[in-house]
Protein backbone atom coordinates (compact mmCIF):
# COMPACT_ATOMS: atom_id res chain seq x y z
CA UNK A 1 0.00 0.00 0.00
CA UNK A 2 1.23 3.51 -0.86
CA UNK A 3 2.37 5.74 2.03
CA UNK A 4 0.12 8.62 2.97
CA UNK A 5 1.57 11.90 1.66
CA UNK A 6 1.27 14.68 4.24
CA UNK A 7 1.99 18.25 3.14
CA UNK A 8 2.27 21.38 5.26
CA UNK A 9 1.17 24.73 3.81
CA UNK A 10 2.49 27.43 6.16
CA UNK A 11 1.67 31.11 6.21
CA UNK A 12 0.44 33.94 8.37
CA UNK A 13 -3.06 33.91 6.85
CA UNK A 14 -3.99 37.29 8.34
CA UNK A 15 -6.62 36.65 7.05
CA UNK A 16 -7.03 33.78 4.59
CA UNK A 17 -7.74 35.04 1.05
CA UNK A 18 -9.04 33.45 -2.13
CA UNK A 19 -5.38 33.33 -3.20
CA UNK A 20 -4.57 31.02 -0.29
CA UNK A 21 -7.68 28.94 -1.08
CA UNK A 22 -6.44 28.57 -4.65
CA UNK A 23 -3.14 27.10 -3.39
CA UNK A 24 -4.93 24.87 -0.83
CA UNK A 25 -7.21 23.50 -3.58
CA UNK A 26 -4.19 22.71 -5.77
CA UNK A 27 -2.21 21.23 -2.88
CA UNK A 28 -4.90 18.81 -1.72
CA UNK A 29 -5.09 17.46 -5.27
CA UNK A 30 -1.52 16.14 -4.91
CA UNK A 31 -1.30 15.17 -1.22
CA UNK A 32 -3.51 12.99 0.98
CA UNK A 33 -3.38 15.15 4.08
CA UNK A 34 -2.82 18.89 4.06
CA UNK A 35 -2.00 20.77 7.23
CA UNK A 36 -2.50 24.52 6.93
CA UNK A 37 0.03 25.83 9.46
CA UNK A 38 -0.96 29.21 10.85
CA UNK A 39 2.15 31.05 12.04
CA UNK A 40 1.86 33.34 15.04
CA UNK A 41 4.30 35.70 13.24
CA UNK A 42 4.23 38.48 15.84
CA UNK A 43 6.82 40.43 13.81
CA UNK A 44 4.01 41.12 11.30
CA UNK A 45 1.71 42.45 14.10
CA UNK A 46 -1.27 40.47 12.81
CA UNK A 47 -4.77 41.94 12.82
CA UNK A 48 -6.29 38.65 14.03
CA UNK A 49 -5.12 36.28 16.78
CA UNK A 50 -3.88 32.84 15.74
CA UNK A 51 -7.12 31.30 17.05
CA UNK A 52 -9.23 33.72 15.02
CA UNK A 53 -7.16 33.00 11.90
CA UNK A 54 -7.49 29.22 12.40
CA UNK A 55 -11.27 29.59 12.84
CA UNK A 56 -11.61 31.66 9.65
CA UNK A 57 -9.62 29.05 7.71
CA UNK A 58 -11.73 26.23 9.15
CA UNK A 59 -14.86 28.09 8.10
CA UNK A 60 -13.63 28.80 4.56
CA UNK A 61 -12.41 25.21 4.12
CA UNK A 62 -15.83 23.64 4.69
CA UNK A 63 -17.09 23.74 1.06
CA UNK A 64 -13.80 22.25 -0.20
CA UNK A 65 -13.70 19.56 2.50
CA UNK A 66 -17.19 18.41 1.44
CA UNK A 67 -15.88 17.67 -2.06
CA UNK A 68 -12.90 15.56 -0.94
CA UNK A 69 -12.71 11.79 -1.23
CA UNK A 70 -12.75 10.07 2.17
CA UNK A 71 -8.98 9.44 2.30
CA UNK A 72 -8.13 13.15 1.88
CA UNK A 73 -8.03 15.45 4.90
CA UNK A 74 -7.33 19.14 5.49
CA UNK A 75 -6.80 20.73 8.90
CA UNK A 76 -5.70 24.16 10.11
CA UNK A 77 -3.29 24.13 13.07
CA UNK A 78 -1.47 26.96 14.89
CA UNK A 79 2.28 27.02 14.33
CA UNK A 80 4.44 28.40 17.12
CA UNK A 81 8.16 27.79 16.78
CA UNK A 82 10.24 26.56 13.89
CA UNK A 83 8.41 25.43 10.79
CA UNK A 84 10.71 22.44 10.21
CA UNK A 85 10.05 21.15 13.76
CA UNK A 86 6.32 21.52 13.16
CA UNK A 87 6.59 19.64 9.85
CA UNK A 88 8.41 16.77 11.58
CA UNK A 89 5.86 16.69 14.40
CA UNK A 90 3.14 16.30 11.80
CA UNK A 91 5.06 13.28 10.41
CA UNK A 92 5.56 15.15 7.13
CA UNK A 93 8.63 15.98 5.04
CA UNK A 94 6.94 18.31 2.61
CA UNK A 95 6.43 22.08 2.74
CA UNK A 96 4.14 23.60 0.14
CA UNK A 97 4.29 27.28 -0.80
CA UNK A 98 2.49 29.30 -3.44
CA UNK A 99 4.29 31.48 -5.98
CA UNK A 100 2.39 34.44 -7.34
CA UNK A 101 4.97 36.36 -9.33
CA UNK A 102 8.69 36.49 -9.96
CA UNK A 103 8.90 38.97 -7.07
CA UNK A 104 7.90 36.16 -4.64
CA UNK A 105 10.73 33.98 -5.85
CA UNK A 106 13.71 35.56 -4.07
CA UNK A 107 12.07 35.48 -0.64
CA UNK A 108 10.68 31.98 -1.17
CA UNK A 109 14.05 30.72 -2.36
CA UNK A 110 15.71 32.14 0.76
CA UNK A 111 13.06 30.59 3.06
CA UNK A 112 13.35 27.18 1.42
CA UNK A 113 17.15 27.32 1.49
CA UNK A 114 17.13 28.09 5.21
CA UNK A 115 14.61 25.34 5.92
CA UNK A 116 16.67 22.91 3.91
CA UNK A 117 19.81 23.83 5.90
CA UNK A 118 17.89 23.30 9.13
CA UNK A 119 16.29 20.05 7.93
CA UNK A 120 17.81 18.50 4.78
CA UNK A 121 15.20 15.73 4.85
CA UNK A 122 12.34 18.20 4.33
CA UNK A 123 11.59 19.43 0.81
CA UNK A 124 9.73 22.56 -0.31
CA UNK A 125 7.60 22.49 -3.43
CA UNK A 126 6.03 25.54 -5.08
CA UNK A 127 2.62 25.71 -6.66
CA UNK A 128 1.83 28.50 -9.10
CA UNK A 129 -0.99 30.85 -8.14
CA UNK A 130 -3.84 31.00 -10.61
CA UNK A 131 -3.67 34.17 -12.72
CA UNK A 132 -6.86 35.71 -11.30
CA UNK A 133 -5.60 35.52 -7.70
CA UNK A 134 -2.01 36.59 -8.33
CA UNK A 135 -2.45 40.18 -7.19
CA UNK A 136 -4.14 39.30 -3.87
CA UNK A 137 -2.30 39.84 -0.58
CA UNK A 138 -3.84 39.93 2.88
CA UNK A 139 -2.44 43.39 3.65
CA UNK A 140 -3.91 44.88 0.46
CA UNK A 141 -7.32 43.35 1.19
CA UNK A 142 -7.27 44.83 4.72
CA UNK A 143 -6.31 48.27 3.38
CA UNK A 144 -9.09 48.25 0.76
CA UNK A 145 -11.58 47.18 3.41
CA UNK A 146 -10.41 49.89 5.81
CA UNK A 147 -11.14 52.46 3.11
CA UNK A 148 -14.62 50.95 2.53
CA UNK A 149 -13.68 49.37 -0.79
CA UNK A 150 -15.29 46.21 -2.10
CA UNK A 151 -13.23 43.12 -1.28
CA UNK A 152 -15.73 40.47 -2.31
CA UNK A 153 -13.93 38.27 -4.79
CA UNK A 154 -10.69 38.47 -2.78
CA UNK A 155 -11.90 36.97 0.53
CA UNK A 156 -14.98 35.02 1.56
CA UNK A 157 -18.05 36.96 2.84
CA UNK A 158 -17.29 35.52 6.31
CA UNK A 159 -13.71 36.86 6.33
CA UNK A 160 -14.89 40.19 4.91
CA UNK A 161 -17.38 40.51 7.78
CA UNK A 162 -14.57 39.88 10.29
CA UNK A 163 -12.38 42.61 8.77
CA UNK A 164 -15.32 45.05 8.68
CA UNK A 165 -16.10 44.21 12.34
CA UNK A 166 -12.45 44.77 13.27
CA UNK A 167 -12.45 48.31 11.83
CA UNK A 168 -15.91 49.11 13.24
CA UNK A 169 -14.70 48.26 16.74
CA UNK A 170 -11.79 50.64 16.31
CA UNK A 171 -13.62 53.67 14.87
N1 LIG B 1 -2.32 34.17 -2.89
C1 LIG B 1 -2.53 35.34 -2.32
N2 LIG B 1 -1.74 35.87 -1.40
C2 LIG B 1 -0.69 35.17 -1.03
C3 LIG B 1 -0.40 33.92 -1.56
C4 LIG B 1 -1.27 33.42 -2.55
N3 LIG B 1 -1.08 32.26 -3.14
N4 LIG B 1 0.74 33.47 -1.01
C5 LIG B 1 1.13 34.41 -0.15
N5 LIG B 1 0.28 35.43 -0.17
C6 LIG B 1 0.42 36.69 0.55
C7 LIG B 1 -0.07 36.69 1.94
O1 LIG B 1 -1.41 37.13 1.98
C8 LIG B 1 0.87 37.64 2.60
O2 LIG B 1 0.42 38.95 2.35
P1 LIG B 1 0.72 40.14 3.36
O3 LIG B 1 2.20 40.10 3.70
O4 LIG B 1 0.30 41.29 2.57
O5 LIG B 1 -0.13 39.91 4.55
C9 LIG B 1 2.17 37.46 1.84
O6 LIG B 1 1.80 36.94 0.62
C10 LIG B 1 3.17 36.51 2.44
O7 LIG B 1 2.55 35.80 3.44
P2 LIG B 1 2.63 34.30 3.79
O8 LIG B 1 2.53 33.41 2.62
O9 LIG B 1 1.60 34.11 4.84
O10 LIG B 1 4.06 34.13 4.30
P3 LIG B 1 4.74 34.86 5.46
O11 LIG B 1 5.95 35.47 4.86
O12 LIG B 1 3.84 35.77 6.20
O13 LIG B 1 5.08 33.67 6.43
C11 LIG B 1 6.16 31.60 7.06
C12 LIG B 1 6.02 32.73 6.07
C13 LIG B 1 4.99 31.47 7.99
C14 LIG B 1 6.25 30.37 6.22
C15 LIG B 1 7.45 31.82 7.84
O14 LIG B 1 7.39 33.03 8.53
C16 LIG B 1 7.73 30.68 8.83
O15 LIG B 1 8.11 29.60 8.42
N6 LIG B 1 7.51 30.93 10.14
C17 LIG B 1 7.74 29.94 11.17
C18 LIG B 1 9.04 30.23 11.94
C19 LIG B 1 10.23 29.72 11.16
O16 LIG B 1 10.45 28.53 11.00
N7 LIG B 1 11.04 30.67 10.68
C20 LIG B 1 12.20 30.34 9.89
C21 LIG B 1 11.83 30.10 8.45
S1 LIG B 1 13.27 29.90 7.47
Coordinates of C-alpha atoms and ligand atoms in Angstrom, one line a residue:
X1 CA 0.0 0.0 0.0
X2 CA 1.2 3.5 -0.9
X3 CA 2.4 5.7 2.0
X4 CA 0.1 8.6 3.0
X5 CA 1.6 11.9 1.7
X6 CA 1.3 14.7 4.2
X7 CA 2.0 18.2 3.1
X8 CA 2.3 21.4 5.3
X9 CA 1.2 24.7 3.8
X10 CA 2.5 27.4 6.2
X11 CA 1.7 31.1 6.2
X12 CA 0.4 33.9 8.4
X13 CA -3.1 33.9 6.8
X14 CA -4.0 37.3 8.3
X15 CA -6.6 36.6 7.1
X16 CA -7.0 33.8 4.6
X17 CA -7.7 35.0 1.1
X18 CA -9.0 33.4 -2.1
X19 CA -5.4 33.3 -3.2
X20 CA -4.6 31.0 -0.3
X21 CA -7.7 28.9 -1.1
X22 CA -6.4 28.6 -4.7
X23 CA -3.1 27.1 -3.4
X24 CA -4.9 24.9 -0.8
X25 CA -7.2 23.5 -3.6
X26 CA -4.2 22.7 -5.8
X27 CA -2.2 21.2 -2.9
X28 CA -4.9 18.8 -1.7
X29 CA -5.1 17.5 -5.3
X30 CA -1.5 16.1 -4.9
X31 CA -1.3 15.2 -1.2
X32 CA -3.5 13.0 1.0
X33 CA -3.4 15.1 4.1
X34 CA -2.8 18.9 4.1
X35 CA -2.0 20.8 7.2
X36 CA -2.5 24.5 6.9
X37 CA 0.0 25.8 9.5
X38 CA -1.0 29.2 10.9
X39 CA 2.2 31.1 12.0
X40 CA 1.9 33.3 15.0
X41 CA 4.3 35.7 13.2
X42 CA 4.2 38.5 15.8
X43 CA 6.8 40.4 13.8
X44 CA 4.0 41.1 11.3
X45 CA 1.7 42.5 14.1
X46 CA -1.3 40.5 12.8
X47 CA -4.8 41.9 12.8
X48 CA -6.3 38.7 14.0
X49 CA -5.1 36.3 16.8
X50 CA -3.9 32.8 15.7
X51 CA -7.1 31.3 17.0
X52 CA -9.2 33.7 15.0
X53 CA -7.2 33.0 11.9
X54 CA -7.5 29.2 12.4
X55 CA -11.3 29.6 12.8
X56 CA -11.6 31.7 9.7
X57 CA -9.6 29.1 7.7
X58 CA -11.7 26.2 9.2
X59 CA -14.9 28.1 8.1
X60 CA -13.6 28.8 4.6
X61 CA -12.4 25.2 4.1
X62 CA -15.8 23.6 4.7
X63 CA -17.1 23.7 1.1
X64 CA -13.8 22.3 -0.2
X65 CA -13.7 19.6 2.5
X66 CA -17.2 18.4 1.4
X67 CA -15.9 17.7 -2.1
X68 CA -12.9 15.6 -0.9
X69 CA -12.7 11.8 -1.2
X70 CA -12.8 10.1 2.2
X71 CA -9.0 9.4 2.3
X72 CA -8.1 13.1 1.9
X73 CA -8.0 15.4 4.9
X74 CA -7.3 19.1 5.5
X75 CA -6.8 20.7 8.9
X76 CA -5.7 24.2 10.1
X77 CA -3.3 24.1 13.1
X78 CA -1.5 27.0 14.9
X79 CA 2.3 27.0 14.3
X80 CA 4.4 28.4 17.1
X81 CA 8.2 27.8 16.8
X82 CA 10.2 26.6 13.9
X83 CA 8.4 25.4 10.8
X84 CA 10.7 22.4 10.2
X85 CA 10.0 21.2 13.8
X86 CA 6.3 21.5 13.2
X87 CA 6.6 19.6 9.8
X88 CA 8.4 16.8 11.6
X89 CA 5.9 16.7 14.4
X90 CA 3.1 16.3 11.8
X91 CA 5.1 13.3 10.4
X92 CA 5.6 15.1 7.1
X93 CA 8.6 16.0 5.0
X94 CA 6.9 18.3 2.6
X95 CA 6.4 22.1 2.7
X96 CA 4.1 23.6 0.1
X97 CA 4.3 27.3 -0.8
X98 CA 2.5 29.3 -3.4
X99 CA 4.3 31.5 -6.0
X100 CA 2.4 34.4 -7.3
X101 CA 5.0 36.4 -9.3
X102 CA 8.7 36.5 -10.0
X103 CA 8.9 39.0 -7.1
X104 CA 7.9 36.2 -4.6
X105 CA 10.7 34.0 -5.8
X106 CA 13.7 35.6 -4.1
X107 CA 12.1 35.5 -0.6
X108 CA 10.7 32.0 -1.2
X109 CA 14.0 30.7 -2.4
X110 CA 15.7 32.1 0.8
X111 CA 13.1 30.6 3.1
X112 CA 13.3 27.2 1.4
X113 CA 17.2 27.3 1.5
X114 CA 17.1 28.1 5.2
X115 CA 14.6 25.3 5.9
X116 CA 16.7 22.9 3.9
X117 CA 19.8 23.8 5.9
X118 CA 17.9 23.3 9.1
X119 CA 16.3 20.1 7.9
X120 CA 17.8 18.5 4.8
X121 CA 15.2 15.7 4.9
X122 CA 12.3 18.2 4.3
X123 CA 11.6 19.4 0.8
X124 CA 9.7 22.6 -0.3
X125 CA 7.6 22.5 -3.4
X126 CA 6.0 25.5 -5.1
X127 CA 2.6 25.7 -6.7
X128 CA 1.8 28.5 -9.1
X129 CA -1.0 30.9 -8.1
X130 CA -3.8 31.0 -10.6
X131 CA -3.7 34.2 -12.7
X132 CA -6.9 35.7 -11.3
X133 CA -5.6 35.5 -7.7
X134 CA -2.0 36.6 -8.3
X135 CA -2.4 40.2 -7.2
X136 CA -4.1 39.3 -3.9
X137 CA -2.3 39.8 -0.6
X138 CA -3.8 39.9 2.9
X139 CA -2.4 43.4 3.7
X140 CA -3.9 44.9 0.5
X141 CA -7.3 43.4 1.2
X142 CA -7.3 44.8 4.7
X143 CA -6.3 48.3 3.4
X144 CA -9.1 48.3 0.8
X145 CA -11.6 47.2 3.4
X146 CA -10.4 49.9 5.8
X147 CA -11.1 52.5 3.1
X148 CA -14.6 50.9 2.5
X149 CA -13.7 49.4 -0.8
X150 CA -15.3 46.2 -2.1
X151 CA -13.2 43.1 -1.3
X152 CA -15.7 40.5 -2.3
X153 CA -13.9 38.3 -4.8
X154 CA -10.7 38.5 -2.8
X155 CA -11.9 37.0 0.5
X156 CA -15.0 35.0 1.6
X157 CA -18.1 37.0 2.8
X158 CA -17.3 35.5 6.3
X159 CA -13.7 36.9 6.3
X160 CA -14.9 40.2 4.9
X161 CA -17.4 40.5 7.8
X162 CA -14.6 39.9 10.3
X163 CA -12.4 42.6 8.8
X164 CA -15.3 45.0 8.7
X165 CA -16.1 44.2 12.3
X166 CA -12.4 44.8 13.3
X167 CA -12.4 48.3 11.8
X168 CA -15.9 49.1 13.2
X169 CA -14.7 48.3 16.7
X170 CA -11.8 50.6 16.3
X171 CA -13.6 53.7 14.9
Ligands
LIG1 N1 -2.3 34.2 -2.9 C1 -2.5 35.3 -2.3 N2 -1.7 35.9 -1.4 C2 -0.7 35.2 -1.0 C3 -0.4 33.9 -1.6 C4 -1.3 33.4 -2.5 N3 -1.1 32.3 -3.1 N4 0.7 33.5 -1.0 C5 1.1 34.4 -0.2 N5 0.3 35.4 -0.2 C6 0.4 36.7 0.5 C7 -0.1 36.7 1.9 O1 -1.4 37.1 2.0 C8 0.9 37.6 2.6 O2 0.4 38.9 2.3 P1 0.7 40.1 3.4 O3 2.2 40.1 3.7 O4 0.3 41.3 2.6 O5 -0.1 39.9 4.5 C9 2.2 37.5 1.8 O6 1.8 36.9 0.6 C10 3.2 36.5 2.4 O7 2.5 35.8 3.4 P2 2.6 34.3 3.8 O8 2.5 33.4 2.6 O9 1.6 34.1 4.8 O10 4.1 34.1 4.3 P3 4.7 34.9 5.5 O11 5.9 35.5 4.9 O12 3.8 35.8 6.2 O13 5.1 33.7 6.4 C11 6.2 31.6 7.1 C12 6.0 32.7 6.1 C13 5.0 31.5 8.0 C14 6.2 30.4 6.2 C15 7.5 31.8 7.8 O14 7.4 33.0 8.5 C16 7.7 30.7 8.8 O15 8.1 29.6 8.4 N6 7.5 30.9 10.1 C17 7.7 29.9 11.2 C18 9.0 30.2 11.9 C19 10.2 29.7 11.2 O16 10.4 28.5 11.0 N7 11.0 30.7 10.7 C20 12.2 30.3 9.9 C21 11.8 30.1 8.5 S1 13.3 29.9 7.5

